[in-house]
Coordinates of C-alpha atoms in Angstrom, one line a residue:
Chain B
M1 CA 114.7 17.4 93.0
P2 CA 114.2 13.8 93.1
P3 CA 111.2 12.5 91.5
R4 CA 107.8 12.3 93.3
L5 CA 106.7 8.9 94.6
N6 CA 104.8 6.8 92.2
I7 CA 103.7 4.2 94.5
V8 CA 102.4 0.7 93.4
V9 CA 100.6 -1.3 96.2
P10 CA 100.0 -5.0 95.4
V11 CA 97.0 -6.4 97.3
K12 CA 95.6 -9.9 97.8
R13 CA 92.0 -11.4 98.5
V14 CA 92.4 -13.9 101.3
I15 CA 89.9 -15.9 103.6
D16 CA 89.3 -13.5 106.6
F17 CA 91.7 -13.7 109.4
A18 CA 88.9 -14.5 112.1
I19 CA 87.7 -17.6 109.9
K20 CA 89.2 -21.2 110.5
P21 CA 89.9 -22.7 107.3
R22 CA 88.1 -26.0 106.3
I23 CA 89.7 -28.6 104.1
N24 CA 87.5 -29.8 101.2
A25 CA 86.4 -33.4 100.9
S26 CA 89.1 -34.4 98.5
K27 CA 91.8 -33.1 100.9
N28 CA 93.6 -30.9 98.4
A29 CA 92.2 -27.5 98.8
I30 CA 90.5 -25.1 101.3
E31 CA 86.7 -24.7 101.0
T32 CA 85.8 -21.4 99.7
N33 CA 82.1 -21.6 99.2
G34 CA 80.2 -19.4 101.5
V35 CA 83.5 -18.3 103.3
K36 CA 84.0 -14.6 104.1
F37 CA 87.0 -13.0 102.2
S38 CA 88.7 -9.8 103.1
L39 CA 91.9 -7.8 102.1
N40 CA 94.9 -9.5 103.5
P41 CA 95.8 -7.6 106.7
F42 CA 99.5 -7.0 105.8
C43 CA 98.2 -5.5 102.5
E44 CA 95.8 -3.3 104.4
I45 CA 98.9 -1.9 106.3
A46 CA 100.7 -1.4 103.1
V47 CA 97.8 0.7 101.6
E48 CA 97.6 2.7 104.8
E49 CA 101.3 3.5 104.8
A50 CA 101.1 4.9 101.1
V51 CA 98.3 7.1 102.1
R52 CA 100.0 8.3 105.3
L53 CA 103.2 9.2 103.2
R54 CA 100.8 11.2 101.0
E55 CA 99.3 13.0 104.1
S56 CA 102.8 13.6 105.6
S57 CA 103.9 16.1 102.9
K58 CA 101.9 17.9 100.1
D59 CA 104.2 17.2 97.1
L60 CA 105.7 13.9 98.1
V61 CA 103.3 11.5 96.5
E62 CA 102.3 11.6 92.9
S63 CA 99.8 8.4 92.7
I64 CA 99.1 5.5 94.7
T65 CA 98.0 2.4 92.4
L66 CA 96.6 -0.8 93.7
V67 CA 97.1 -4.0 91.7
S68 CA 95.8 -7.5 92.6
A69 CA 96.2 -10.8 90.6
G70 CA 93.4 -13.0 91.1
S71 CA 89.7 -13.9 90.1
A72 CA 86.9 -11.3 89.1
K73 CA 86.0 -11.5 92.9
A74 CA 89.3 -9.7 93.8
Q75 CA 87.6 -6.4 92.5
D76 CA 86.0 -6.3 96.0
T77 CA 89.5 -6.3 97.5
L78 CA 90.7 -3.5 95.3
R79 CA 87.5 -1.5 96.2
S80 CA 88.5 -1.8 99.9
G81 CA 91.9 -0.6 99.2
L82 CA 90.5 2.3 97.2
A83 CA 88.4 3.2 100.1
L84 CA 91.3 3.5 102.3
G85 CA 92.6 6.3 99.9
A86 CA 94.4 4.8 97.0
D87 CA 93.9 6.5 93.7
K88 CA 93.2 3.9 91.1
A89 CA 93.4 0.1 90.8
T90 CA 94.1 -2.6 88.2
L91 CA 93.0 -6.2 88.3
I92 CA 95.3 -8.6 86.8
E93 CA 92.4 -11.2 85.9
I94 CA 93.3 -14.9 86.2
P95 CA 90.6 -16.8 84.2
A96 CA 88.5 -19.3 86.0
I97 CA 89.8 -23.1 85.5
D98 CA 86.3 -24.3 86.2
D99 CA 82.9 -22.9 87.5
S100 CA 84.1 -21.8 90.8
K101 CA 87.7 -21.1 91.1
S102 CA 90.8 -19.8 89.4
L103 CA 94.3 -20.9 89.3
E104 CA 96.0 -20.4 92.8
L105 CA 98.9 -18.2 91.7
E106 CA 102.5 -19.0 93.3
P107 CA 104.7 -16.2 94.6
L108 CA 107.1 -16.4 91.7
A109 CA 104.3 -16.0 89.1
V110 CA 102.9 -13.1 91.0
A111 CA 106.3 -11.4 91.3
K112 CA 106.6 -11.7 87.5
L113 CA 103.2 -10.2 86.9
L114 CA 104.1 -7.4 89.4
K115 CA 107.4 -6.7 87.7
A116 CA 105.7 -6.2 84.3
F117 CA 103.0 -4.0 85.9
V118 CA 105.4 -2.0 87.9
K119 CA 107.6 -1.3 84.7
K120 CA 104.4 -0.4 82.8
S121 CA 103.3 2.0 85.4
N122 CA 106.7 3.8 86.0
A123 CA 106.5 3.3 89.7
N124 CA 109.5 4.1 91.9
L125 CA 108.2 2.4 95.1
V126 CA 106.4 -0.7 95.9
I127 CA 104.7 -1.1 99.3
M128 CA 103.3 -4.5 100.1
G129 CA 102.5 -7.0 102.9
K130 CA 105.3 -9.2 104.0
Q131 CA 103.0 -12.3 103.6
A132 CA 99.6 -13.4 102.8
I133 CA 97.9 -15.2 105.6
D134 CA 96.6 -18.0 103.6
D135 CA 99.7 -19.5 102.0
D136 CA 102.2 -17.9 104.6
S137 CA 105.1 -18.0 102.0
N138 CA 106.6 -14.5 102.6
Q139 CA 108.3 -14.5 99.2
T140 CA 106.6 -12.1 96.8
G141 CA 108.3 -8.9 97.8
Q142 CA 111.8 -10.2 98.0
M143 CA 111.1 -12.1 94.5
L144 CA 109.8 -8.9 92.9
A145 CA 112.8 -6.7 94.1
G146 CA 115.3 -9.4 92.8
L147 CA 113.6 -9.5 89.5
L148 CA 113.7 -5.7 89.2
N149 CA 117.1 -5.5 90.6
W150 CA 115.8 -3.0 93.1
S151 CA 116.8 -2.3 96.8
Q152 CA 114.4 -4.3 99.3
A153 CA 113.5 -3.6 102.9
T154 CA 111.2 -6.3 104.4
N155 CA 109.2 -6.4 107.6
A156 CA 109.2 -2.6 107.9
S157 CA 108.1 -1.2 111.1
K158 CA 109.0 2.5 110.2
V159 CA 109.5 4.3 107.0
T160 CA 110.6 7.8 106.4
V161 CA 111.5 9.6 103.2
D162 CA 113.8 12.4 102.9
E163 CA 112.2 14.7 100.3
A164 CA 115.3 16.5 99.3
S165 CA 117.5 13.5 98.5
G166 CA 114.8 10.9 97.9
V167 CA 116.5 8.5 100.2
V168 CA 114.1 6.2 102.0
T169 CA 115.0 4.9 105.5
V170 CA 113.3 1.8 106.8
S171 CA 113.4 0.2 110.3
R172 CA 112.8 -3.5 110.1
E173 CA 111.9 -6.2 112.5
V174 CA 114.7 -8.9 112.7
D175 CA 114.8 -12.0 115.1
G176 CA 116.9 -10.1 117.8
G177 CA 115.3 -6.7 117.6
T178 CA 115.2 -3.9 114.9
E179 CA 117.7 -3.2 112.0
T180 CA 117.7 0.2 110.2
L181 CA 118.6 0.4 106.4
S182 CA 118.6 3.4 103.9
A183 CA 118.3 3.2 100.1
P184 CA 117.5 5.6 97.3
L185 CA 114.5 4.9 94.9
P186 CA 113.5 2.6 93.5
L187 CA 112.7 0.4 96.4
V188 CA 110.4 -2.4 97.4
I189 CA 109.3 -2.2 101.1
T190 CA 107.3 -5.2 102.8
T191 CA 105.2 -4.3 105.8
D192 CA 105.1 -5.8 109.4
L193 CA 102.3 -5.5 111.9
R194 CA 103.6 -2.6 113.9
L195 CA 104.1 -0.2 111.0
N196 CA 100.7 1.3 111.4
T197 CA 97.0 0.7 112.2
P198 CA 94.7 1.1 109.1
R199 CA 92.0 3.6 109.5
Y200 CA 88.3 2.6 109.6
T201 CA 86.7 3.4 106.2
K202 CA 83.7 5.6 106.4
L203 CA 80.6 5.3 104.2
Q204 CA 81.6 8.3 102.2
D205 CA 85.0 6.8 101.6
I206 CA 83.4 3.6 100.2
M207 CA 80.9 5.6 98.0
K208 CA 84.0 7.6 96.7
A209 CA 85.9 4.5 95.9
K210 CA 83.1 3.4 93.5
K211 CA 83.9 6.3 91.3
K212 CA 87.7 5.7 91.0
K213 CA 89.3 4.4 88.0
T214 CA 89.8 0.6 87.8
E215 CA 91.0 -1.4 84.9
K216 CA 91.7 -5.0 83.9
V217 CA 94.6 -6.5 82.3
S218 CA 95.4 -10.2 81.6
P219 CA 98.8 -12.2 82.3
E220 CA 99.1 -12.5 78.4
D221 CA 98.8 -8.7 78.1
L222 CA 101.7 -8.6 80.5
G223 CA 103.6 -11.4 78.7
V224 CA 104.0 -13.6 81.8
D225 CA 103.7 -17.3 82.1
I226 CA 101.8 -18.1 85.4
S227 CA 101.9 -21.9 85.2
S228 CA 102.5 -23.7 88.6
R229 CA 105.9 -25.0 89.8
L230 CA 104.4 -26.8 92.9
E231 CA 101.7 -29.3 93.3
I232 CA 99.6 -29.7 96.5
L233 CA 99.6 -33.4 97.0
S234 CA 97.5 -33.3 100.2
L235 CA 96.1 -31.0 102.9
S236 CA 95.6 -32.2 106.4
E237 CA 94.6 -30.8 110.0
P238 CA 97.5 -30.7 112.4
P239 CA 97.4 -33.4 115.0
K240 CA 95.1 -32.3 117.9
R241 CA 96.7 -31.6 121.2
T242 CA 94.5 -32.6 124.1
G243 CA 95.0 -31.1 127.5
G244 CA 96.2 -33.1 130.6
G245 CA 93.7 -31.5 132.9
K246 CA 94.0 -29.1 135.8
V247 CA 95.8 -29.2 139.1
D248 CA 94.6 -27.2 142.1
S249 CA 97.6 -26.0 143.8
V250 CA 101.3 -24.9 143.2
D251 CA 102.4 -28.1 144.9
A252 CA 100.4 -30.2 142.7
L253 CA 101.7 -28.4 139.7
I254 CA 105.3 -29.1 140.7
G255 CA 104.4 -32.6 141.5
K256 CA 102.9 -33.1 137.9
L257 CA 106.0 -31.4 136.4
K258 CA 108.3 -33.9 138.2
E259 CA 106.1 -36.7 137.1
L260 CA 106.3 -35.7 133.5
G261 CA 110.1 -35.1 133.9
A262 CA 109.8 -31.6 132.8
I263 CA 111.8 -30.2 135.8
Chain M
L1 CA 121.6 -35.2 94.7
S2 CA 123.8 -32.5 96.4
S3 CA 122.7 -29.8 98.8
L4 CA 124.0 -26.2 99.4
V5 CA 123.1 -24.9 102.8
V6 CA 123.3 -21.2 103.4
L7 CA 123.9 -20.5 107.0
E8 CA 124.1 -17.2 108.9
T9 CA 127.4 -16.9 110.8
G10 CA 125.5 -16.6 114.0
P11 CA 125.4 -16.8 116.8
P12 CA 123.4 -18.8 117.1
A13 CA 124.2 -20.9 114.1
P14 CA 121.0 -22.8 113.0
Y15 CA 122.8 -26.2 112.5
S16 CA 119.4 -28.0 112.4
V17 CA 119.1 -26.8 108.7
L18 CA 121.8 -29.4 108.1
T19 CA 119.6 -32.1 109.5
A20 CA 116.9 -31.2 107.2
A21 CA 119.4 -31.2 104.2
S22 CA 120.6 -34.8 105.4
K23 CA 117.1 -36.1 104.9
V24 CA 117.3 -35.4 101.3
G25 CA 120.7 -37.4 101.0
G26 CA 123.8 -36.6 99.0
P27 CA 126.7 -34.6 100.1
I28 CA 126.2 -31.1 101.9
T29 CA 128.1 -28.0 101.1
V30 CA 127.8 -25.0 103.5
L31 CA 127.9 -21.6 102.2
L32 CA 129.1 -18.8 104.8
A33 CA 129.6 -15.1 104.0
G34 CA 130.9 -12.0 105.7
S35 CA 134.0 -11.2 107.8
K36 CA 133.0 -13.9 110.4
A37 CA 132.8 -16.6 107.8
S38 CA 136.2 -18.0 108.2
A39 CA 135.8 -18.4 112.0
A40 CA 132.2 -19.9 111.5
A41 CA 133.7 -22.2 108.8
V42 CA 136.0 -23.9 111.3
E43 CA 133.2 -24.8 113.6
V44 CA 130.7 -26.0 110.9
A45 CA 133.5 -28.1 109.3
K46 CA 133.2 -30.2 112.5
V47 CA 129.5 -30.9 112.2
D48 CA 128.6 -34.6 111.1
G49 CA 127.4 -35.0 107.4
V50 CA 129.1 -31.7 106.1
S51 CA 131.2 -32.4 103.0
K52 CA 132.6 -29.1 102.3
V53 CA 132.5 -25.4 103.4
L54 CA 132.5 -22.4 101.1
T55 CA 133.4 -19.0 102.4
A56 CA 133.0 -15.6 100.9
S57 CA 135.0 -13.6 103.5
S58 CA 134.4 -10.1 102.2
A59 CA 133.0 -7.7 104.8
E60 CA 130.6 -6.6 102.1
Y61 CA 128.5 -9.5 103.1
D62 CA 128.2 -8.4 106.8
H63 CA 124.7 -7.5 107.7
S64 CA 123.5 -9.9 105.2
L65 CA 122.1 -7.5 102.6
P66 CA 120.0 -9.5 100.1
E67 CA 121.0 -7.3 97.2
K68 CA 124.6 -8.8 97.6
L69 CA 123.8 -12.1 99.1
A70 CA 121.2 -13.4 96.7
P71 CA 123.6 -12.9 93.6
L72 CA 126.3 -14.6 95.7
I73 CA 124.0 -17.6 96.4
A74 CA 122.8 -17.7 92.7
E75 CA 126.3 -17.6 91.4
N76 CA 127.5 -20.5 93.5
V77 CA 124.4 -22.5 92.7
K78 CA 124.9 -22.0 88.9
G79 CA 128.7 -23.0 89.3
G80 CA 127.8 -26.2 91.2
S81 CA 125.8 -29.2 90.7
Y82 CA 123.3 -28.7 93.4
T83 CA 119.8 -30.1 93.4
H84 CA 118.6 -28.5 96.7
V85 CA 119.5 -25.2 98.4
F86 CA 118.4 -24.7 102.2
A87 CA 118.4 -21.8 104.5
S88 CA 116.7 -21.4 107.9
A89 CA 113.2 -19.7 107.9
S90 CA 114.7 -16.9 110.2
A91 CA 114.7 -13.3 109.5
F92 CA 118.0 -14.1 107.6
G93 CA 116.5 -16.8 105.3
K94 CA 113.2 -15.2 104.7
N95 CA 114.8 -12.1 103.7
V96 CA 117.6 -13.6 101.4
L97 CA 116.4 -16.9 99.8
P98 CA 113.3 -15.8 97.9
R99 CA 115.4 -13.2 96.1
A100 CA 118.0 -15.8 95.1
A101 CA 115.0 -18.1 94.1
A102 CA 113.8 -15.3 91.8
L103 CA 117.3 -15.0 90.2
L104 CA 117.4 -18.6 89.7
D105 CA 113.7 -18.8 88.3
V106 CA 112.7 -21.2 91.0
Q107 CA 109.5 -21.4 93.2
Q108 CA 110.8 -21.6 96.8
I109 CA 109.1 -23.7 99.3
S110 CA 108.9 -22.0 102.6
D111 CA 109.2 -23.0 106.2
I112 CA 109.1 -26.8 105.8
T113 CA 108.6 -29.0 108.9
A114 CA 109.4 -32.4 107.3
V115 CA 111.2 -33.8 104.3
E116 CA 109.0 -36.6 102.6
S117 CA 111.3 -37.3 99.6
E118 CA 113.7 -35.5 97.4
D119 CA 111.0 -33.4 95.7
T120 CA 108.2 -33.6 98.3
F121 CA 108.0 -31.5 101.6
V122 CA 105.6 -30.6 104.4
R123 CA 104.7 -27.3 105.5
P124 CA 102.2 -25.3 107.7
I125 CA 99.9 -22.8 106.0
Y126 CA 96.9 -20.7 107.4
A127 CA 99.0 -20.2 110.6
G128 CA 99.5 -23.6 111.3
N129 CA 95.7 -24.5 111.1
V130 CA 96.4 -26.6 107.8
I131 CA 99.5 -28.8 107.0
A132 CA 100.2 -29.0 103.2
T133 CA 102.4 -31.7 101.5
V134 CA 103.9 -30.2 98.4
K135 CA 105.8 -31.5 95.4
S136 CA 108.2 -29.3 93.4
K137 CA 108.5 -29.6 89.7
D138 CA 111.6 -27.2 89.6
P139 CA 115.0 -28.8 88.7
I140 CA 116.5 -27.2 91.7
K141 CA 114.7 -26.9 95.0
L142 CA 115.1 -23.8 97.3
I143 CA 113.7 -24.3 100.7
T144 CA 113.6 -22.6 104.0
V145 CA 113.6 -24.8 107.2
R146 CA 111.5 -24.3 110.4
T147 CA 114.5 -24.9 112.7
S148 CA 112.6 -26.0 115.7
A149 CA 111.2 -28.9 113.6
F150 CA 114.6 -30.5 113.3
P151 CA 117.2 -31.6 115.8
N152 CA 120.7 -30.4 115.9
P153 CA 123.2 -32.7 114.3
A154 CA 126.1 -34.2 116.1
T155 CA 129.3 -32.1 116.2
S156 CA 131.7 -34.8 116.9
G157 CA 134.9 -35.6 114.8
N158 CA 134.3 -34.2 111.3
S159 CA 136.8 -31.9 109.5
A160 CA 135.3 -30.9 106.2
P161 CA 137.5 -29.1 103.8
I162 CA 137.2 -25.2 103.6
E163 CA 137.4 -23.5 100.2
D164 CA 136.8 -20.1 98.7
A165 CA 133.3 -19.5 97.3
V166 CA 132.7 -17.9 93.9
D167 CA 132.3 -14.2 94.7
P168 CA 130.4 -12.0 92.2
A169 CA 131.0 -9.0 94.2
V170 CA 127.8 -7.3 93.3
N171 CA 127.3 -3.6 94.3
S172 CA 124.1 -2.4 96.1
Q173 CA 122.7 1.1 96.8
T174 CA 121.2 -0.3 100.0
A175 CA 123.1 0.8 103.1
F176 CA 123.0 -0.7 106.6
V177 CA 122.5 2.2 109.1
S178 CA 122.3 0.6 112.6
E179 CA 120.8 -2.3 114.6
E180 CA 119.3 -2.3 117.9
L181 CA 119.4 -5.8 119.3
T182 CA 117.8 -6.6 122.7
K183 CA 120.8 -7.7 124.8
T184 CA 120.3 -10.6 127.2
E185 CA 122.2 -13.1 129.2
R186 CA 119.3 -15.6 129.0
P187 CA 119.1 -18.5 126.5
D188 CA 118.0 -17.6 123.0
L189 CA 114.3 -17.7 122.7
G190 CA 114.2 -19.7 119.5
S191 CA 116.3 -22.6 120.8
A192 CA 115.8 -22.5 124.5
K193 CA 114.9 -25.9 126.3
R194 CA 112.5 -24.0 128.7
V195 CA 110.4 -20.8 127.9
I196 CA 108.4 -18.8 130.4
S197 CA 105.9 -16.6 128.4
G198 CA 103.7 -13.7 130.0
G199 CA 100.3 -12.3 128.5
R200 CA 98.0 -9.5 129.1
G201 CA 97.2 -11.0 132.5
L202 CA 100.3 -9.5 133.8
K203 CA 98.5 -6.0 133.5
D204 CA 101.7 -3.7 133.2
K205 CA 105.4 -3.9 132.3
E206 CA 106.5 -3.6 136.0
S207 CA 104.5 -6.8 136.8
F208 CA 105.7 -8.5 133.8
D209 CA 109.3 -8.0 134.8
K210 CA 108.7 -8.7 138.4
I211 CA 106.7 -11.9 137.9
I212 CA 108.1 -13.4 134.8
Y213 CA 111.8 -12.9 135.1
P214 CA 112.4 -14.5 138.5
L215 CA 110.6 -17.7 137.3
A216 CA 112.6 -17.8 134.3
D217 CA 115.9 -17.2 136.1
A218 CA 114.9 -20.0 138.6
L219 CA 114.4 -22.5 135.7
G220 CA 117.2 -21.2 133.4
A221 CA 114.5 -20.3 130.9
A222 CA 114.1 -18.0 127.9
V223 CA 111.3 -15.2 128.3
G224 CA 108.5 -14.9 125.8
A225 CA 105.4 -12.9 125.4
S226 CA 102.1 -13.0 123.8
R227 CA 101.2 -10.5 121.1
A228 CA 98.8 -8.8 123.3
A229 CA 101.5 -8.4 125.9
V230 CA 103.8 -6.9 123.2
D231 CA 101.2 -4.7 121.9
S232 CA 100.5 -3.4 125.3
G233 CA 104.1 -2.5 125.8
F234 CA 104.7 -5.0 128.5
A235 CA 107.7 -6.7 126.6
D236 CA 109.9 -6.1 123.5
N237 CA 108.7 -7.4 120.1
S238 CA 111.6 -9.7 119.8
L239 CA 110.0 -11.8 122.6
Q240 CA 106.9 -12.4 120.8
V241 CA 105.9 -16.0 120.4
G242 CA 103.0 -16.7 117.8
Q243 CA 102.2 -16.7 114.2
T244 CA 103.4 -13.2 113.7
G245 CA 106.5 -13.7 116.1
K246 CA 108.8 -16.6 116.8
V247 CA 107.6 -20.3 116.5
V248 CA 109.2 -22.2 119.4
A249 CA 109.2 -25.9 120.6
P250 CA 110.9 -26.2 123.9
D251 CA 110.8 -29.1 126.2
L252 CA 108.9 -27.0 128.8
Y253 CA 106.6 -24.0 128.0
V254 CA 104.9 -22.0 130.8
A255 CA 102.1 -19.7 129.7
V256 CA 101.3 -17.2 132.5
G257 CA 98.3 -14.8 132.0
I258 CA 97.9 -16.0 128.4
S259 CA 94.4 -16.7 127.2
G260 CA 95.6 -18.8 124.1
A261 CA 94.5 -16.9 120.9
I262 CA 94.9 -19.2 117.9
Q263 CA 97.9 -16.8 116.6
H264 CA 99.7 -17.5 119.8
L265 CA 98.9 -21.4 119.9
A266 CA 100.5 -21.5 116.4
G267 CA 103.8 -20.4 117.9
M268 CA 104.1 -22.8 120.8
K269 CA 101.6 -25.9 120.4
D270 CA 104.5 -28.2 119.5
S271 CA 106.2 -27.6 122.8
K272 CA 106.7 -31.0 124.6
T273 CA 105.0 -30.0 128.1
I274 CA 102.9 -27.0 128.2
V275 CA 101.8 -25.5 131.5
A276 CA 99.1 -22.8 131.8
I277 CA 98.6 -20.5 134.8
N278 CA 95.5 -18.3 134.3
K279 CA 92.6 -17.2 136.5
D280 CA 90.0 -17.7 133.8
A281 CA 89.1 -21.5 134.0
D282 CA 87.6 -21.3 130.6
A283 CA 90.7 -19.9 128.8
P284 CA 91.3 -21.9 125.5
I285 CA 95.1 -22.4 126.7
F286 CA 93.7 -25.0 129.2
E287 CA 92.4 -27.1 126.2
I288 CA 95.9 -27.7 125.1
A289 CA 98.0 -27.4 128.3
D290 CA 99.2 -30.7 129.9
V291 CA 99.1 -29.1 133.3
G292 CA 96.7 -26.2 134.0
L293 CA 96.6 -24.2 137.2
V294 CA 93.4 -22.0 137.7
A295 CA 94.7 -19.2 139.9
D296 CA 95.8 -15.7 140.4
L297 CA 99.2 -15.5 138.8
F298 CA 100.2 -12.7 141.1
D299 CA 100.1 -15.2 144.1
A300 CA 100.8 -18.5 142.1
V301 CA 103.8 -17.6 140.2
P302 CA 105.9 -16.1 143.1
E303 CA 104.9 -19.2 145.1
L304 CA 106.3 -21.4 142.2
T305 CA 109.3 -19.5 141.9
G306 CA 110.1 -19.7 145.5
K307 CA 109.4 -23.5 145.6
I308 CA 111.5 -24.2 142.5
K309 CA 114.4 -22.3 144.0
N310 CA 114.4 -24.4 147.1

């Protein structure tokens, strides 16, 4: 019998997707004071997928562990993931650099922290979001798979596990359509939008999540250097595009397009 | 300064990555892998600015599995004197390059839209709502390039030498099973000069096909769709334009029955001329469209198609 799934789901706390980010006065960071934060949508899909794997077959999943690297505030993010159905959670706490904020971790540093955590927890499957909607890097899962020398399946739109063999089959979204891969455990999967629609958490799930086990570790505990390799020199708003007004008929539309040299 | 550019063997081959590399300066070496590498090398050797082409022709590299390709890239970077490594921010580059970056202990810079200097690059974050200028402290820079942000280089009279790459021949337990690619005779969405996109206003798949495709045919355009249209099953996911789909910048973009959600605008707002046809005069798409027509698309688009054909 192949081993049961010991799943780690890394999650990130990000500015809520419905909020337009504002650049701070010194033009080098995004304003976070008084801004609503949420669990990154792709991470939420990853937690949901782990829970669905457990629900698909009684003996398939041994444990679902959440992990987040960030400030103490990421505890709230971990609670949202626990309410979705994960078993326990670890915060890799990044100390504050001043009163209000922690160092913004880069994907390579996060991947190194996750590698150490995954080894420590004897996980054999990592399911995580394809990207965080703040930095949009789309790197951490691939880096983690490289550091662990595990198989990787990114942009997953369908995941199936063959219980007899322990082989995982993943359909992934590529530019021209879909591609299907298979790999034995251990494996890193990153999630795309169409993989699933996360469930709504009920009040009783949120209450239950408060009783689940959470622990804290530090980057030093994991023996990882998290210093930055990149420096943000400046942030700016993209050039504003202003509309050219409306026309009142198809003929006027064609006329305008000819005038603009578009047809 | 010396760049290694990792290209997919295509089609289409994203040669605009070479333009991004040329902004850094120094010689450009191209790395191609897979059983189509030799044929692709003959073509890329003709592109202006290419100094050398390296090929790893083993069929082991077909399907671009990162478990094999990332060590290939890392080995060739270690054996060369490259200061920069580029790939396209396509499904290929996004999948492979971060893994190679981890093997080389480099913090990659994703999806750049401009090169400021040899160590400073511009990239959109927050779905294009913010533009960041970032400086890398790594001795080697690994970079993915938003191909629509750079023009294609000339492919005139160059004939760069073609050599074998160092091949570490790493094994992997990952197996390619199958692919289901959307077959089309139309121009590729990512590089088309004209794009006609449909949204939720089309109401169903039948209308989408009946209204959008004839206009695309009349204009020789690629077909795109909003995420709402894709989620409603009107069009295949590979046609999705937006933050979560493809980012396009054609000369002409026609948005039909698309309201203009932020995530859609992030995928098309750099188009040269934007046309919007929507019956809701308050739709946000009109705020950025160069030409807007408030009309019922079921009347206006067939009329437009007919008049363009004549």
